[in-house]
Coordinates of C-alpha atoms in Angstrom, one line a residue:
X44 CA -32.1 -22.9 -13.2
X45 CA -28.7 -22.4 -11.9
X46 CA -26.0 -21.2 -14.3
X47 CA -23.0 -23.5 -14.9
X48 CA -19.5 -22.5 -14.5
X49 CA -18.2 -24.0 -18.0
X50 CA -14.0 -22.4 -17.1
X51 CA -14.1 -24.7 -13.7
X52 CA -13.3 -28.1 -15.3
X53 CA -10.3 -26.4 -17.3
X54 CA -9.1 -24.4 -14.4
X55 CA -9.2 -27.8 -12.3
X56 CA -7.2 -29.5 -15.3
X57 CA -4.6 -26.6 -15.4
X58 CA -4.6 -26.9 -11.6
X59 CA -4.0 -30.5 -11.4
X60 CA -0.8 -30.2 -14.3
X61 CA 0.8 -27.3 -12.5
X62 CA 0.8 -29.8 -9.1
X63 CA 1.5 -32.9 -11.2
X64 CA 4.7 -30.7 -13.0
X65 CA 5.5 -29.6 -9.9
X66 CA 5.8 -33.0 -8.0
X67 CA 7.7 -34.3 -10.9
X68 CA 10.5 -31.8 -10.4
X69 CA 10.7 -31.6 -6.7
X70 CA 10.1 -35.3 -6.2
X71 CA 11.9 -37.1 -9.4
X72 CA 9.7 -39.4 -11.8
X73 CA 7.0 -41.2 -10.6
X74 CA 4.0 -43.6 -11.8
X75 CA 1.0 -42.8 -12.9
X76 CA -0.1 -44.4 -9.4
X77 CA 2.6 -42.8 -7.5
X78 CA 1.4 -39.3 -8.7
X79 CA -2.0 -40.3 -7.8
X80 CA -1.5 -40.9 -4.2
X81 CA 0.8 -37.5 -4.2
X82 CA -2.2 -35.5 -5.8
X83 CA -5.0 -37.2 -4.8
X84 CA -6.5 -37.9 -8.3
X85 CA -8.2 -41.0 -9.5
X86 CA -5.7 -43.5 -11.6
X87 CA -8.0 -42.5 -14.6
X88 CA -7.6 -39.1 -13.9
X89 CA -3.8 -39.5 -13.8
X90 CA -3.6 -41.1 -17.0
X91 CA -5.4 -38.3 -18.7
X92 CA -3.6 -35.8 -16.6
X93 CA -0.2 -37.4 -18.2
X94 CA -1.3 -38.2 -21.6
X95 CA -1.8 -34.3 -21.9
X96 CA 1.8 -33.3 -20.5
X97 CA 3.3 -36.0 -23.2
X98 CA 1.9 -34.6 -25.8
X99 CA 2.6 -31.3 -24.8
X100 CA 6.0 -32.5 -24.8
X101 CA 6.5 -31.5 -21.2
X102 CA 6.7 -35.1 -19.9
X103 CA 8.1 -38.7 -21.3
X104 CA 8.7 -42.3 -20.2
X105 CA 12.0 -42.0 -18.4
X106 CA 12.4 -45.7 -17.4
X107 CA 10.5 -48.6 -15.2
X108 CA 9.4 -49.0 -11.9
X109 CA 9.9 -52.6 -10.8
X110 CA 7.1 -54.1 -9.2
X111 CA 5.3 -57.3 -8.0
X112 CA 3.1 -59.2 -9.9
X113 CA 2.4 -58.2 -13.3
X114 CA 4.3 -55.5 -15.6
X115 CA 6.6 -53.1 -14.3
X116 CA 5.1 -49.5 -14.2
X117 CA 6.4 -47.2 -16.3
X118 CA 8.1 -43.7 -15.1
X119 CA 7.3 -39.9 -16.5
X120 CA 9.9 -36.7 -15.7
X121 CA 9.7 -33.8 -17.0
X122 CA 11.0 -33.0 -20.5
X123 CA 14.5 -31.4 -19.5
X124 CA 15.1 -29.9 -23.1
X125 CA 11.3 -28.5 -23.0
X126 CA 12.5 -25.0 -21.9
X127 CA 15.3 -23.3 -21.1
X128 CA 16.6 -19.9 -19.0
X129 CA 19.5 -17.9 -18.7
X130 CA 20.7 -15.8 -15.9
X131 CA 23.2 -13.4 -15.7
X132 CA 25.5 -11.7 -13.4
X133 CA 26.5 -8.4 -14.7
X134 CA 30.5 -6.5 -13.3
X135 CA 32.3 -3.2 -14.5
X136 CA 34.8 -5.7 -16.2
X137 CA 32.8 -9.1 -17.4
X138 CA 29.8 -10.6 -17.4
X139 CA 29.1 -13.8 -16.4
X140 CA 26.2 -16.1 -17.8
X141 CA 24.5 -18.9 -17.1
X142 CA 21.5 -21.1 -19.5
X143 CA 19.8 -24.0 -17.4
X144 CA 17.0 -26.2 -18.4
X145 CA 13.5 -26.3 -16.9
X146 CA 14.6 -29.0 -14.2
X147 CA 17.0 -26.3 -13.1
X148 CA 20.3 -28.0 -14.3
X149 CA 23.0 -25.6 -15.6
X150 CA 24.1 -26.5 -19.1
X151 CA 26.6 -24.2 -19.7
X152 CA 28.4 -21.7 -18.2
X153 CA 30.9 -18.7 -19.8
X154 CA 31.9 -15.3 -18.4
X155 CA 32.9 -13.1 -21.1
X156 CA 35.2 -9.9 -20.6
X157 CA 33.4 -6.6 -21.5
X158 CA 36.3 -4.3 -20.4
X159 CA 36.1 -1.2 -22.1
X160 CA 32.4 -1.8 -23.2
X161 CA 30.1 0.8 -22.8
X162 CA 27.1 -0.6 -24.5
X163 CA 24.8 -2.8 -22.0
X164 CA 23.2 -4.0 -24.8
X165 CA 26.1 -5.5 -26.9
X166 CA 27.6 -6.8 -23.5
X167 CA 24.8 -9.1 -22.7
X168 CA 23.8 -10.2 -26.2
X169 CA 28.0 -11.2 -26.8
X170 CA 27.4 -13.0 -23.5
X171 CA 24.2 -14.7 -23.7
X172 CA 24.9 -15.6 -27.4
X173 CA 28.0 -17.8 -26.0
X174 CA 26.3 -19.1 -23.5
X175 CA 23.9 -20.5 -25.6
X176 CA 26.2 -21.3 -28.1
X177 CA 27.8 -23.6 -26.0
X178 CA 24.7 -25.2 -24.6
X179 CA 23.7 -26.2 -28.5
X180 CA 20.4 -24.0 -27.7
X181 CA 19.0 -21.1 -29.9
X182 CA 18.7 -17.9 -28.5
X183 CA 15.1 -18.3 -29.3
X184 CA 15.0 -21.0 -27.0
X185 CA 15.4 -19.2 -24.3
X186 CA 11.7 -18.7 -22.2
X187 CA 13.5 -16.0 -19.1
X188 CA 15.9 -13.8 -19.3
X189 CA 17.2 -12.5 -15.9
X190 CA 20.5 -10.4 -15.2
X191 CA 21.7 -9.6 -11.7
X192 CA 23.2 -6.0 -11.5
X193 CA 24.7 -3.8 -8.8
X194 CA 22.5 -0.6 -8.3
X195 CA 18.9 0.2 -7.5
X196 CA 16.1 -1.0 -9.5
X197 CA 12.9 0.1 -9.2
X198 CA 10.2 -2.1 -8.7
X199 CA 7.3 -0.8 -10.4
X200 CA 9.6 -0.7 -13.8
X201 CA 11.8 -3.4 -13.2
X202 CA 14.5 -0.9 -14.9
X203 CA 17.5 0.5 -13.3
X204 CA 17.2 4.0 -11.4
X205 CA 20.7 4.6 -11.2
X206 CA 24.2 2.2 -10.5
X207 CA 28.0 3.7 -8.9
X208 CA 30.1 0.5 -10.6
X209 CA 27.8 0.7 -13.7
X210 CA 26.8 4.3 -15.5
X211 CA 26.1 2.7 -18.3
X212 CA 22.9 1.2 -16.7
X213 CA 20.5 3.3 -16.4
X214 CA 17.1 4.6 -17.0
X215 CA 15.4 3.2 -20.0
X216 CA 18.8 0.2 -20.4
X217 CA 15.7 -2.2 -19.7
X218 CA 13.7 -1.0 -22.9
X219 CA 16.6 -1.8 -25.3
X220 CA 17.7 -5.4 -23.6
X221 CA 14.1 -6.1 -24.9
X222 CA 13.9 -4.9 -28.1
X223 CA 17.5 -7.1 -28.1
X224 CA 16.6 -10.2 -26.5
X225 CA 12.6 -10.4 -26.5
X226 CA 10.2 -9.4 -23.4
X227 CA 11.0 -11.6 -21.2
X228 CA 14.2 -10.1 -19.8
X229 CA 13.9 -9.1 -16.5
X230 CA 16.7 -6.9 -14.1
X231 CA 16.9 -7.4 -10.4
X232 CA 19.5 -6.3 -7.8
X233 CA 22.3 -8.4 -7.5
X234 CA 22.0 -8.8 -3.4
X235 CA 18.7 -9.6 -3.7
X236 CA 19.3 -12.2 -6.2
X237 CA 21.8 -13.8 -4.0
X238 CA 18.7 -13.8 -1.2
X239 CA 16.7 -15.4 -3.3
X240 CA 19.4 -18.2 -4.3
X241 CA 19.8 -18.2 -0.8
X242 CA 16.1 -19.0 0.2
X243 CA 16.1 -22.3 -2.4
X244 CA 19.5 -23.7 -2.3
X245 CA 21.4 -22.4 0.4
X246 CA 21.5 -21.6 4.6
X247 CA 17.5 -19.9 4.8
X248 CA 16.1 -23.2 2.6
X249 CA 12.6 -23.1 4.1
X250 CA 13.2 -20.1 6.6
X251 CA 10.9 -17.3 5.6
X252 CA 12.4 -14.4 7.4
X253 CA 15.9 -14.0 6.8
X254 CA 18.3 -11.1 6.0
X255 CA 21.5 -11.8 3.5
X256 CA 24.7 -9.3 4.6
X257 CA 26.6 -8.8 1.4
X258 CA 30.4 -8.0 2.7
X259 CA 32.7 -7.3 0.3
X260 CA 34.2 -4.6 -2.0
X261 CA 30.3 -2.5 -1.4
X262 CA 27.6 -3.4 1.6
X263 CA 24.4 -4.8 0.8
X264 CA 21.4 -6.4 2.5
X265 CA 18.8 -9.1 0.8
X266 CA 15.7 -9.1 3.2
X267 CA 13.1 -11.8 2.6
X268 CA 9.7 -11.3 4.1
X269 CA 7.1 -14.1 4.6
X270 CA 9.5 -16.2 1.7
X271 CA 9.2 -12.8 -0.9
X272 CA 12.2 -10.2 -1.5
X273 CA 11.8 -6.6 0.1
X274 CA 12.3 -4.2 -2.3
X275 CA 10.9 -1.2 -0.6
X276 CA 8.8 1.6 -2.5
X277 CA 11.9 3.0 -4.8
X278 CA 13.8 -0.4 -4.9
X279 CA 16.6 1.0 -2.2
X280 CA 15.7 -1.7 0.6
X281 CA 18.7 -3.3 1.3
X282 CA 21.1 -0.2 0.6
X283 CA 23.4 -0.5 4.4
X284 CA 26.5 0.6 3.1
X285 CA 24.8 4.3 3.7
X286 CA 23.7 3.5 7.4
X287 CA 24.6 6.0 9.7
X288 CA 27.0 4.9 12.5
X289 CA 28.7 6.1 15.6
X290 CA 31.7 7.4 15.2
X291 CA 31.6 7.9 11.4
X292 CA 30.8 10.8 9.5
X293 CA 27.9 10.8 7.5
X294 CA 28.1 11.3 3.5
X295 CA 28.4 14.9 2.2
X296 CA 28.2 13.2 -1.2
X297 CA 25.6 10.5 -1.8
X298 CA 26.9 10.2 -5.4
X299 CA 30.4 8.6 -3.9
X300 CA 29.2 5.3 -2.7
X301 CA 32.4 4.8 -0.6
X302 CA 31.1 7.9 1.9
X303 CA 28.8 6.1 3.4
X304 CA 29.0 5.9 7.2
X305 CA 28.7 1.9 7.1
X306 CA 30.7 1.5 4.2
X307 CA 33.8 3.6 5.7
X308 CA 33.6 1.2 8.9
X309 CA 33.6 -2.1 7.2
X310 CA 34.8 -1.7 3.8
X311 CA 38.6 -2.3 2.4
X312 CA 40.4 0.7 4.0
X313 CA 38.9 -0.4 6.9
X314 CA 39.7 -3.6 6.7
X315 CA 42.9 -2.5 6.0
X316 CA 43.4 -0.6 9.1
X317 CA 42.0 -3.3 11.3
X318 CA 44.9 -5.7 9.5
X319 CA 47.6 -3.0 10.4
X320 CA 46.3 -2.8 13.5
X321 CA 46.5 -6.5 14.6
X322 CA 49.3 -7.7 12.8
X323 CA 47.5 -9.5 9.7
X324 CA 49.5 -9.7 6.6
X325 CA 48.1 -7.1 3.8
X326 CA 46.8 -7.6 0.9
X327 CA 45.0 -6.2 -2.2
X328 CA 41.3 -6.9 -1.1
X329 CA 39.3 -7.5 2.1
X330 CA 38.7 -11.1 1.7
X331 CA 42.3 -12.1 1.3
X332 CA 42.5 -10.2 4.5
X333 CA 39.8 -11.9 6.1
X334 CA 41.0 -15.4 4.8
X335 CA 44.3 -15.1 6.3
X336 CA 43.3 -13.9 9.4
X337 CA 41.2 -17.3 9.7
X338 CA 43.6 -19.3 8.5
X339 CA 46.6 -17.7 11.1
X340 CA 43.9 -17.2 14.1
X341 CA 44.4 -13.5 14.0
X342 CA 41.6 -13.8 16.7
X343 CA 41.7 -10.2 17.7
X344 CA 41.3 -8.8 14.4
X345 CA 38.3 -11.4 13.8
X346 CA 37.0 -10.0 17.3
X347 CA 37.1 -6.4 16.0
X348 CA 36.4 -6.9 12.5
X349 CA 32.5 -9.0 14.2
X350 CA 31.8 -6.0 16.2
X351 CA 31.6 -3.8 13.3
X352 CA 29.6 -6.0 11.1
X353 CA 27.3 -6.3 13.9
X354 CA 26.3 -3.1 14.3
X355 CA 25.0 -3.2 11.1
X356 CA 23.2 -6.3 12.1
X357 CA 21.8 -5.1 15.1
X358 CA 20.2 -2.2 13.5
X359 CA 18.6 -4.2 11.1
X360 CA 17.2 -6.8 13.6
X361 CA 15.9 -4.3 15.9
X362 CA 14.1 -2.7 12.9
X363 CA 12.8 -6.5 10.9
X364 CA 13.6 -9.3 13.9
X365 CA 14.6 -12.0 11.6
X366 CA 15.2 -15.5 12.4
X367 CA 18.1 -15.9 10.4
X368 CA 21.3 -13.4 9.5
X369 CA 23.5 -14.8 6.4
X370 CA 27.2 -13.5 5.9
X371 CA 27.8 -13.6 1.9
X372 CA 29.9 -11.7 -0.3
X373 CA 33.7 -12.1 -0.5
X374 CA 34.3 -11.2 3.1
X375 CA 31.2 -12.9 4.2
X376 CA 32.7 -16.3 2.6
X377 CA 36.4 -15.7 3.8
X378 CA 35.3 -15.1 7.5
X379 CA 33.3 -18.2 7.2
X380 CA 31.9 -19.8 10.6
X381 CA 34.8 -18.3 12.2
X382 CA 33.3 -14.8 11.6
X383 CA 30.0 -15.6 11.4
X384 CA 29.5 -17.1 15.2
X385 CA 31.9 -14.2 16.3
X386 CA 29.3 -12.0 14.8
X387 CA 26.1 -13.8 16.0
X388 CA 27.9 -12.9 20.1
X389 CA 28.9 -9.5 19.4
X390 CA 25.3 -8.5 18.3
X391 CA 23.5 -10.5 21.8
X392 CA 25.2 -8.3 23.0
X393 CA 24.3 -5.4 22.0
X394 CA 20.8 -5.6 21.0
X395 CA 17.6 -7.4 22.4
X396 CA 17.0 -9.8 20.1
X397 CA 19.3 -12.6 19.2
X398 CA 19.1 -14.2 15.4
X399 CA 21.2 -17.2 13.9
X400 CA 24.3 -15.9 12.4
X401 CA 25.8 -18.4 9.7
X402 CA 27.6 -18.3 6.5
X403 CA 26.4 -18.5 3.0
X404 CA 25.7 -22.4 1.6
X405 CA 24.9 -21.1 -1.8
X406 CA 27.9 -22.9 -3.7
X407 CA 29.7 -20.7 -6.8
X408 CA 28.3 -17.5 -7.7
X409 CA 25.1 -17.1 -5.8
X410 CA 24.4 -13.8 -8.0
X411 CA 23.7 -16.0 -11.3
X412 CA 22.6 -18.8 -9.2
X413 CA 19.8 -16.5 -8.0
X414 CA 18.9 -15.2 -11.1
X415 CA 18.4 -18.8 -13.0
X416 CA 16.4 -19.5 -9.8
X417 CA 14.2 -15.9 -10.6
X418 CA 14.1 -17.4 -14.6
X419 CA 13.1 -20.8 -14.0
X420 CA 9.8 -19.5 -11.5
X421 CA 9.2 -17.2 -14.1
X422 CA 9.4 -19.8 -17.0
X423 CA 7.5 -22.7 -15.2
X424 CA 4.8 -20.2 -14.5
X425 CA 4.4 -19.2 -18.3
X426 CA 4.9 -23.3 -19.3
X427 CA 3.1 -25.1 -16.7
X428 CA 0.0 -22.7 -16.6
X429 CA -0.4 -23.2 -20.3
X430 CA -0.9 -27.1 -20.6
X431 CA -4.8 -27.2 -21.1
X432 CA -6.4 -25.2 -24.4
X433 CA -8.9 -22.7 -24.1

């Protein structure tokens, strides 16, 4: 007699909630009809299906759908207030935080200034314990926990292997955020977050190679592989400020992040000399530069300032060939279109391939955007997978 399989009817039911959940958020509520004919599943089936997520509390009547004949049908969502996140973005002077529900809409917002602070620990908590404070929420509440930093992190620790901006982050910071603020704090890269805030709400939505150019005060590169961050073995993917470059000397001092070969041709004394060169107006930071030369058509400066980015570019997309190049950052966003299609010409013609150049669509601050995005997959995984007892 054949043995039965008595965990396939409960692994079909968590199955069916995770795509029911799913469809609620992406499409908005529906009827117990509707989400049939979007799953596939039997009215019956339905019915039990939503019976289950209401009294889980992860679904409710939201309101009525008019219809023909008979009764209107009534409408489930998703249960804003049934979980929440908070992501963080993490600078030498403040830090920024952010606590959304599970539908993904941000509740509250603060950045709180940690000059001075040399305590990662204390920094975060004063932050996240605002944040919360002003979305009426518990710091209990809180499912995910992620904070976007500048430095490496290493991927098979999720903790920080070193940071320039931030020496108080480092090995073992990771351990003592959780014994803080519970296990679910995660660290991440601050580029890469802004990738992956990118990939859902901004210029690569539903492009699954793509490769994020951070420009500003420090160089950085997001790559996204088949719709999944590159982190590379150590966590150091992404790290362009160090490429080598003609004409520039390479670092004698990998422990000075502003030596790098990339970094000295694009960064803010180089932006600087470019501006001097070309008759911009200075000013204290690249992107004011940048912004002013855009609005003045300072075309030249544009002109030289697209051929530098693009040889970072170009070595990258002779190395990956991605589809899609996205200029982010404070100089990124300051060039704008104008820089960005400048870019996109100077690099056919100098490499092989040619790849969309455009400018970031991620509105605000696509650091903390990205990491709510990482904490809500990481909190709908943990809630919608846990709808159906064992």
């Amino acid at each position: 007699m054949p043995q039965g399989h008595p965990g396939t009817p409960r692994l079909l039911r968590k199955l069916n909630d995770r795509a029911a959940l799913e469809l609620l958020l992406s499409i908005g509520p529906l009827t117990r009809a509707e989400l049939g004919e979007h799953t596939g599943l039997s009215k019956v089936t339905s019915g039990q299906l939503l019976a289950r997520l209401e009294e889980r509390g992860l679904v409710a009547i939201s309101g009525e759908r008019p219809g023909g004949r008979g009764p209107n049908a009534a409408l489930y969502a998703v249960v804003p207030s049934s979980a929440y996140v908070a992501g963080l973005e993490v600078l030498p002077g403040s830090v920024t935080a952010g606590v959304a529900d599970i539908t993904g809409t941000v509740v509250a917002q603060r950045t709180v200034d940690v000059a001075g602070s040399v305590d990662p620990v204390k920094a975060v908590h004063a932050a996240v314990r605002r944040v919360c404070d002003e979305a009426g929420i518990s710091l209990a509440k809180l499912r995910a926990l992620v904070i976007g930093t500048r430095g490496v992190v290493d991927p098979r620790t999720g903790d920080v292997r070193f940071s320039f901006d931030l020496p108080a982050w480092h090995a073992g910071v990771l351990a003592d955020l959780r014994a803080a603020l519970g296990s679910s704090v995660m660290i991440e890269n601050d580029v890469n977050l802004a990738a992956l805030a990118e990939h859902s709400h901004g210029a690569a939505r539903g492009v699954e190679d793509f490769v994020l150019v951070w420009a500003g005060v420090g160089q950085g590169l997001g790559v996204m592989l088949g719709s999944r961050l590159h982190r590379g073995f150590t966590g150091g993917a992404g790290e362009i400020g160090w490429l080598p470059v003609p004409g520039e000397p390479l670092p004698v001092d990998v422990t000075a992040p502003q030596s790098g070969s990339f970094q000295r041709l694009v960064g803010l004394a180089a932006v600087t000399g470019l501006a001097r060169e070309h008759g911009v107006p200075p000013a204290p930071t690249a992107a004011e530069i940048v912004r002013t030369a855009v609005t003045e058509g300072h075309e030249p400066f544009l002109d030289a300032l697209a051929l530098r980015l693009a040889i970072g570019v170009t070595a990258v997309t002779v190395v990956l060939d991605p589809r899609l190049v996205v200029l982010s950052g404070d100089v990124g966003r300051a060039g704008g279109p104008a820089l960005a299609t400048r870019v996109e010409d100077a690099v056919a013609r100098i490499c092989p391939s040619r790849p969309r150049v455009t400018v970031t669509e991620v509105p605000g601050a696509p650091v903390l955007r990205g990491a709510l995005t990482a904490a809500l997959a990481q909190a709908r995984e943990e809630v919608f997978s846990s709808t159906v007892d064992a």
